[in-house]
Tab-separated table of C-alpha atoms in Angstrom:
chain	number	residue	atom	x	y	z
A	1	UNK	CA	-40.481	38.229	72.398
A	2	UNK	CA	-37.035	40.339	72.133
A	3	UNK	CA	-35.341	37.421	71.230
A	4	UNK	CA	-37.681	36.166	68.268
A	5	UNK	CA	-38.080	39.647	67.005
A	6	UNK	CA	-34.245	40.262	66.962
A	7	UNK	CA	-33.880	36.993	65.331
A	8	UNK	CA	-36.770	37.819	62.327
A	9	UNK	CA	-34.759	41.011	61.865
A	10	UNK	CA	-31.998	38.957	61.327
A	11	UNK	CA	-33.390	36.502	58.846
A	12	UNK	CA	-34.868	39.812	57.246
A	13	UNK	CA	-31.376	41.373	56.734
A	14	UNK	CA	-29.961	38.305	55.705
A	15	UNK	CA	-32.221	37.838	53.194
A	16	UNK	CA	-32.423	41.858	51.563
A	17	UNK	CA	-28.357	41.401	51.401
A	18	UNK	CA	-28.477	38.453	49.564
A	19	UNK	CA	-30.923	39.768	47.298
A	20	UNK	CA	-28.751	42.640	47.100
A	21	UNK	CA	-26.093	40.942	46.445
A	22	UNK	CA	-27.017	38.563	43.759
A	23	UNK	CA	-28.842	41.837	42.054
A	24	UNK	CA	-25.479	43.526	42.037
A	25	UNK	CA	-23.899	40.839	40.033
A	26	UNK	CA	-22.509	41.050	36.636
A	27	UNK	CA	-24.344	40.705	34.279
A	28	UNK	CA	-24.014	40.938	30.257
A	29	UNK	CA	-25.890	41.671	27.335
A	30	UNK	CA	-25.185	40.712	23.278
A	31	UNK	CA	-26.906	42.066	20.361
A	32	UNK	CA	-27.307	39.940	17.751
A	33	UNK	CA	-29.017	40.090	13.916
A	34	UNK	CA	-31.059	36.757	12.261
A	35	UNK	CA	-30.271	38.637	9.125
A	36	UNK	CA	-32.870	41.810	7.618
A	37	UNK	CA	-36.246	42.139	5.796
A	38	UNK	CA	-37.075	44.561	3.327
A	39	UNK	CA	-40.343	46.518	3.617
A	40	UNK	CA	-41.823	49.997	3.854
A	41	UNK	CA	-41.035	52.346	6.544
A	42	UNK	CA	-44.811	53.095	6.931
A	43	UNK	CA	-45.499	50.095	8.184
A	44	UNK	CA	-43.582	50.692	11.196
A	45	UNK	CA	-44.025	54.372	11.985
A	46	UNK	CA	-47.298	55.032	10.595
A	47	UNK	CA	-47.470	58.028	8.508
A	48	UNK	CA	-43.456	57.802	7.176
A	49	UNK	CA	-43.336	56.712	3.301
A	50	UNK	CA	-43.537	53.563	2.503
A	51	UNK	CA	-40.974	54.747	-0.946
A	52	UNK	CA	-38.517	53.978	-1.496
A	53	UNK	CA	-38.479	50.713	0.616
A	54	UNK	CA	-36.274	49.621	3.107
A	55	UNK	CA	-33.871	47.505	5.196
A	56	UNK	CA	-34.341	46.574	8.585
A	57	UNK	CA	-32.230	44.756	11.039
A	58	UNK	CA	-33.732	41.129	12.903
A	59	UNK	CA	-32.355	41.591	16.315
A	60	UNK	CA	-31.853	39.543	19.184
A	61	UNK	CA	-30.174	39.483	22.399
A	62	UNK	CA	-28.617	36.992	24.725
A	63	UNK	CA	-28.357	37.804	28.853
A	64	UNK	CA	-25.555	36.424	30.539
A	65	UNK	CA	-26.762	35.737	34.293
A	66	UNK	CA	-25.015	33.653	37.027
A	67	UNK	CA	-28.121	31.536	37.232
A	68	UNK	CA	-28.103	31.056	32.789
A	69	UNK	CA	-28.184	32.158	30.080
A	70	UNK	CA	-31.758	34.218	28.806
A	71	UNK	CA	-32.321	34.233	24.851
A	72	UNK	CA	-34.742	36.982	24.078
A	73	UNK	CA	-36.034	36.070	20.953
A	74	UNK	CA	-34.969	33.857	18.032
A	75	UNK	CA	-35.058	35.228	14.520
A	76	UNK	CA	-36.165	34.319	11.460
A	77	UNK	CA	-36.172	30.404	10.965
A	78	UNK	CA	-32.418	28.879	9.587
A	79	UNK	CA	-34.532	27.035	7.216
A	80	UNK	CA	-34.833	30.115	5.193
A	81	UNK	CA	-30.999	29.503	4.819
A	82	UNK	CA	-31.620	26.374	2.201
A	83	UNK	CA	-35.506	26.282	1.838
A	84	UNK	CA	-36.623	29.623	0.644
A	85	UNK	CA	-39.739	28.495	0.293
A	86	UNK	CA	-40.435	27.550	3.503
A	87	UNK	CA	-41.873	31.255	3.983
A	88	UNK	CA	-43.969	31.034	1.018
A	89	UNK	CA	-45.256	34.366	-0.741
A	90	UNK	CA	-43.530	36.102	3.116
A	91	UNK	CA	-40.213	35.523	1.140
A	92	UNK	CA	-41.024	37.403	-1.758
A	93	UNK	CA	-42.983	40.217	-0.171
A	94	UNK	CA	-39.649	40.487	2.921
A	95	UNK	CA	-36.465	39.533	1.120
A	96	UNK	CA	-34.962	38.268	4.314
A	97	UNK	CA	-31.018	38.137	4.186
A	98	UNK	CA	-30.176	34.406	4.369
A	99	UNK	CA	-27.021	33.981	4.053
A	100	UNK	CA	-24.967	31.109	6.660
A	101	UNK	CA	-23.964	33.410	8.386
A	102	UNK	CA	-26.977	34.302	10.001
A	103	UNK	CA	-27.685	31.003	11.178
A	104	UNK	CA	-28.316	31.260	15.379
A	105	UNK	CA	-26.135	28.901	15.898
A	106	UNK	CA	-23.425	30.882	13.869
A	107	UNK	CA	-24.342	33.870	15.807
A	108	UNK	CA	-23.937	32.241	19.795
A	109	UNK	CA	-20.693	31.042	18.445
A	110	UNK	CA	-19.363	34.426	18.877
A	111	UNK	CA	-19.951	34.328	22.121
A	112	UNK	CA	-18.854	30.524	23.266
A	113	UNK	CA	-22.757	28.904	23.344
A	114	UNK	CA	-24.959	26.668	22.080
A	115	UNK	CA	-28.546	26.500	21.937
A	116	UNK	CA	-27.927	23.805	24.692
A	117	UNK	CA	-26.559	26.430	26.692
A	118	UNK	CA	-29.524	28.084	26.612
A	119	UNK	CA	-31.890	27.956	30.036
A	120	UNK	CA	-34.904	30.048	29.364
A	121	UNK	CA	-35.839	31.496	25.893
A	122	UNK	CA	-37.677	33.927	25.979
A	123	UNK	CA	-40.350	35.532	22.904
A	124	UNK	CA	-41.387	38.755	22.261
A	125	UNK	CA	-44.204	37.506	20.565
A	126	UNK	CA	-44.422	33.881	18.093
A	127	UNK	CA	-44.579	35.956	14.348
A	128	UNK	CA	-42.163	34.420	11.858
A	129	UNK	CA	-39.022	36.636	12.311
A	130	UNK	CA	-38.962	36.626	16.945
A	131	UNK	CA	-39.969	32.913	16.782
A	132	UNK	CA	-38.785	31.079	13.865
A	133	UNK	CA	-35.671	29.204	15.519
A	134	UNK	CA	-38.162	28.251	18.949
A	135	UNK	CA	-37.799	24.305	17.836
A	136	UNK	CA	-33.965	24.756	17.907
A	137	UNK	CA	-33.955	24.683	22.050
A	138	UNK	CA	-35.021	21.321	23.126
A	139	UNK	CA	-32.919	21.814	26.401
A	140	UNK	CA	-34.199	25.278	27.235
A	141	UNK	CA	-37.338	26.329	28.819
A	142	UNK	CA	-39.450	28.398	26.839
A	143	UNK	CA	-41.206	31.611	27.876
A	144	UNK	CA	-44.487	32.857	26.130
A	145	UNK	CA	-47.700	34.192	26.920
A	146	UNK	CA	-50.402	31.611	27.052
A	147	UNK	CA	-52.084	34.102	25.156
A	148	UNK	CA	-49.884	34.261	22.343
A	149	UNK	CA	-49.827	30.330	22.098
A	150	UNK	CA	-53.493	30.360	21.962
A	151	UNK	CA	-53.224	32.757	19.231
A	152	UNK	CA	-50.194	31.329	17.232
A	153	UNK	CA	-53.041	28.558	16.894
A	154	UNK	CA	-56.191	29.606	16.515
A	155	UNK	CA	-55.476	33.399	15.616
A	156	UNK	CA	-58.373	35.874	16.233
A	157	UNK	CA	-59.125	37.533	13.040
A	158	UNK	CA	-56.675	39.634	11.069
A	159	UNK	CA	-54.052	38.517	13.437
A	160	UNK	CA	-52.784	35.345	11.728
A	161	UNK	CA	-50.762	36.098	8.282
A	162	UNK	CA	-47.310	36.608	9.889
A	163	UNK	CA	-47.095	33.404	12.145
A	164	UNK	CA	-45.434	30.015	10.213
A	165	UNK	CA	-47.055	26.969	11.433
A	166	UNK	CA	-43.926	24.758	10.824
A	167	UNK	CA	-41.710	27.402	13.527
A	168	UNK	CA	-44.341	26.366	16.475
A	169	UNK	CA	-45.638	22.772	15.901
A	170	UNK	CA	-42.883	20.769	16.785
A	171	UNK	CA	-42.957	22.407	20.758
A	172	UNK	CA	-46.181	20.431	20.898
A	173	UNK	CA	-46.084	16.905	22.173
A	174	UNK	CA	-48.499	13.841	21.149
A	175	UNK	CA	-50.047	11.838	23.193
A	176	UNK	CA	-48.083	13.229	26.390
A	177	UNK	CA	-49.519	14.375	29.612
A	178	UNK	CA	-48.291	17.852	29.157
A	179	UNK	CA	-48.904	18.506	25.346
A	180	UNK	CA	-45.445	20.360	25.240
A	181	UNK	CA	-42.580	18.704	23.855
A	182	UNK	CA	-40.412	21.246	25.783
A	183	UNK	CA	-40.282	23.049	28.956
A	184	UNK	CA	-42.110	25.775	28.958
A	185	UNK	CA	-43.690	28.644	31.205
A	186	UNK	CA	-46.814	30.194	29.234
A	187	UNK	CA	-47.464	33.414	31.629
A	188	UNK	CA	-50.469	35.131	32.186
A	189	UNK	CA	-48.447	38.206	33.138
A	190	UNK	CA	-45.229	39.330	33.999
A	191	UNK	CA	-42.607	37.058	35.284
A	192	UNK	CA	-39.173	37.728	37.035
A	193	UNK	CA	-36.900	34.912	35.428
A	194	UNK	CA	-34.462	34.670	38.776
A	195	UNK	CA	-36.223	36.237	41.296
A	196	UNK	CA	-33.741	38.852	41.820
A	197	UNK	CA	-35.021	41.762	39.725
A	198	UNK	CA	-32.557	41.305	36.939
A	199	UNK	CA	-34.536	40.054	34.484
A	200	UNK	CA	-38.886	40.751	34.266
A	201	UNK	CA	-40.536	39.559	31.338
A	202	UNK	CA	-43.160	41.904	31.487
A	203	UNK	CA	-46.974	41.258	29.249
A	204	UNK	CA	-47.630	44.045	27.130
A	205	UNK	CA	-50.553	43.790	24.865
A	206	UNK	CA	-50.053	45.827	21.528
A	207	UNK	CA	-48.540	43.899	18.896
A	208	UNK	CA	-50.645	40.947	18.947
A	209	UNK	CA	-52.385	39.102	22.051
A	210	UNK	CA	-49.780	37.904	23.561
A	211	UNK	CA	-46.390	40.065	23.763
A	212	UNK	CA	-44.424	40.954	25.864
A	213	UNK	CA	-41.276	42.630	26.928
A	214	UNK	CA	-38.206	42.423	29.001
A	215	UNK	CA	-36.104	44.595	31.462
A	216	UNK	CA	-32.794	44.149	31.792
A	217	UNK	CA	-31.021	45.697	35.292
A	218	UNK	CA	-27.397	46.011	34.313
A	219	UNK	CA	-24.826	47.094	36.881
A	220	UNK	CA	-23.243	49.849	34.596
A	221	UNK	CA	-25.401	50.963	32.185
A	222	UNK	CA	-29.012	50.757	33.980
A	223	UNK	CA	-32.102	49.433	33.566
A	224	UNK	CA	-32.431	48.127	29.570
A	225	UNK	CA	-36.016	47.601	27.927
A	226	UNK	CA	-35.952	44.756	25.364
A	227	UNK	CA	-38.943	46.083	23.247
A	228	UNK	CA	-39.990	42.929	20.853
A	229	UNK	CA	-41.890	44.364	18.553
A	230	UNK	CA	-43.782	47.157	20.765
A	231	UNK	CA	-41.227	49.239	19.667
A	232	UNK	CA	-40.098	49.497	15.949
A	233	UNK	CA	-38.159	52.549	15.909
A	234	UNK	CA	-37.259	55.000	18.514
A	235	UNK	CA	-39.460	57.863	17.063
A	236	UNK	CA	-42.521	55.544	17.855
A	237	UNK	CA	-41.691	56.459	21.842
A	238	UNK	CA	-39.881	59.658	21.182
A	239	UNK	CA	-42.737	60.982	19.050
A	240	UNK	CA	-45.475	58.677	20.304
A	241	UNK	CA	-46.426	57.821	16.788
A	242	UNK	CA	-47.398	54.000	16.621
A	243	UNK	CA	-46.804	51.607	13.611
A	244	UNK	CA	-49.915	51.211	10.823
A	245	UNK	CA	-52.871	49.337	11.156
A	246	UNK	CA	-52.012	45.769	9.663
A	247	UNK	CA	-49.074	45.589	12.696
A	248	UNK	CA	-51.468	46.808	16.054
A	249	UNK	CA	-53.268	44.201	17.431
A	250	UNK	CA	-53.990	47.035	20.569
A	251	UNK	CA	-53.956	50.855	19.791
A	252	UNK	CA	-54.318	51.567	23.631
A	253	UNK	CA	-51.069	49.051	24.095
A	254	UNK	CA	-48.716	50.384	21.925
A	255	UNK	CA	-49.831	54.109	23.129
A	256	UNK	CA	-49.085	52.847	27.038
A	257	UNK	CA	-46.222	50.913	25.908
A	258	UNK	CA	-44.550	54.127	24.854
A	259	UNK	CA	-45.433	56.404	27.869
A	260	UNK	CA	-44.037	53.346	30.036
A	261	UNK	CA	-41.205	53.714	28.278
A	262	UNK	CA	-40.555	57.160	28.813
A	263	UNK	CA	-41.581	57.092	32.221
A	264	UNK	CA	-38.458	54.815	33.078
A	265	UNK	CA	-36.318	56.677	30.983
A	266	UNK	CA	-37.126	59.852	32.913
A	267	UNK	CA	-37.087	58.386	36.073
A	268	UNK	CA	-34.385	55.299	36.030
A	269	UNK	CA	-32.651	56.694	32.933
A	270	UNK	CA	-33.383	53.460	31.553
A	271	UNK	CA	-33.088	52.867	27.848
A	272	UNK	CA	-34.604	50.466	24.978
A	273	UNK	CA	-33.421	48.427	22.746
A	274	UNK	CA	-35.548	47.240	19.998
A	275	UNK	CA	-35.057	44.734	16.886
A	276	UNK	CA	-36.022	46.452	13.495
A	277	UNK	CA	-34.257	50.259	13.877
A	278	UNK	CA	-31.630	50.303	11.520
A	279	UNK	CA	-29.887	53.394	12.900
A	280	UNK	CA	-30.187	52.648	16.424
A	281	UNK	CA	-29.336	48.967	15.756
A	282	UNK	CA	-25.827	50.108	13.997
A	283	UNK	CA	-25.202	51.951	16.735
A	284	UNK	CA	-25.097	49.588	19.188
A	285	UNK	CA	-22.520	47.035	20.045
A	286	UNK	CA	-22.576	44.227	18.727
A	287	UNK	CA	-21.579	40.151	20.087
A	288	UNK	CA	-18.489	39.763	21.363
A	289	UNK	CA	-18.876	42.861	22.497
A	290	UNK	CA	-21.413	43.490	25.338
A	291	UNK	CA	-24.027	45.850	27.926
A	292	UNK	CA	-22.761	44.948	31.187
């Protein structure tokens, strides 16, 4: 009995080290920009004016992990680049920047990748400017809640006008066993990517049915909350003032969202990133340079 128990204790160890171990490895963490949209402040801080309008940021972020490389989120689609219309009336209404240089692929360059080198992509939620460049990752597996497919497709009412049909449609197979095209992992929950605690794609219900967020556990600056579109500016969590109306799919979400938030920041010091604050955004470091 001695002898089995010491034995389990040792398997135990072995195990929490290794865990430990892997958990303390370096990792690193780009900002990027799919260009900007143009729109009211008040419809991302409810309350704020919506005069004069203005310009926000379309961030994204790559994770650099000794298991692969983790795309959170994709931008607006590259076919804005040469088809403005592909948007329709959105392209008006948004004035996206869409110049070449916004392209993803122009974007990864900076930091030596491909969307080949991609292994898990991972969306915030599917609207036009987190999912648009989905299709471009035929190698990668894709991460979304099953929810948020479901609604991409068949949207519940009120919930439909900012997804693009063309962004999702070709990750569906015909006439396959699977019906995806792609690899993909459609949660019904949270998810830790490498099983090491790194990286937790966490489901958070507030924007629309289906997003979600990620926490990044970085060796030197702490525990990093990629927000997707729970979080539009940092006053929504530092003021607990959500966005208006037309953008909450979940009152209750957003409000828990935020206190979530601040909970880890008080506790783990964490802090969170999100993709549509222009101050915080210019502020940050951008690809080459990196969160490690």
């Amino acid at each position: 009995m001695t002898c089995k128990y010491l034995t389990a204790m040792v398997a135990l160890l072995g195990s929490v080290l290794s865990s430990t171990a892997l958990s303390a490895q370096d990792l690193k963490l780009y900002a990027f920009s799919s260009g900007a949209l143009t729109l009211g402040k008040g419809f991302l801080v409810n309350g704020a004016p919506m005069e004069p309008a203005i310009q926000v940021p379309v961030g994204f972020y790559v994770i650099k992990h000794p298991k692969g490389n983790v795309l959170f989120d994709t931008g607006n689609n590259d076919k804005i680049i040469t088809d403005p219309g592909y948007w329709g009336a959105a392209f008006t209404g948004l004035k996206p920047v869409n110049t070449p240089d916004v392209a993803i692929d122009t974007q990864l360059k900076k930091i030596d990748l491909t969307p080949d080198d991609i292994t898990y992509v991972v969306v915030s939620h599917l609207h036009l400017d987190h999912g648009g460049n989905v299709a471009k990752f035929p190698k990668s597996t894709l991460v979304v809640q099953k929810s948020e497919i479901q609604n991409f497709f068949w949207p519940e009412p009120g919930t439909g006008s900012n997804y693009v049909l063309g962004d999702v449609l070709p990750l569906r197979g015909n006439m396959t066993p699977s019906a995806n095209a792609v690899k993909m992992l459609q949660l019904e929950g949270d998810q830790d990517l490498f099983g090491d605690g790194t990286l937790v794609v966490k489901r958070w219900v507030a924007h629309t049915p289906g997003s979600q967020m990620m926490t990044v556990r970085l060796k030197n600056t702490g525990l990093t909350i990629l927000t997707g579109d729970n979080v539009y500016f940092r006053e929504n969590v530092e003021q607990n003032i959500p966005p208006s109306t037309p953008l909450v799919y979940s009152t209750s979400g957003f409000y828990s969202a935020f206190e979530w938030i601040r909970r880890e920041m008080a506790t783990q010091k964490a802090n969170f990133f999100t993709a549509h604050d222009p101050d915080a955004f210019k502020a940050m470091k951008k690809a080459p340079e990196f969160y490690d």
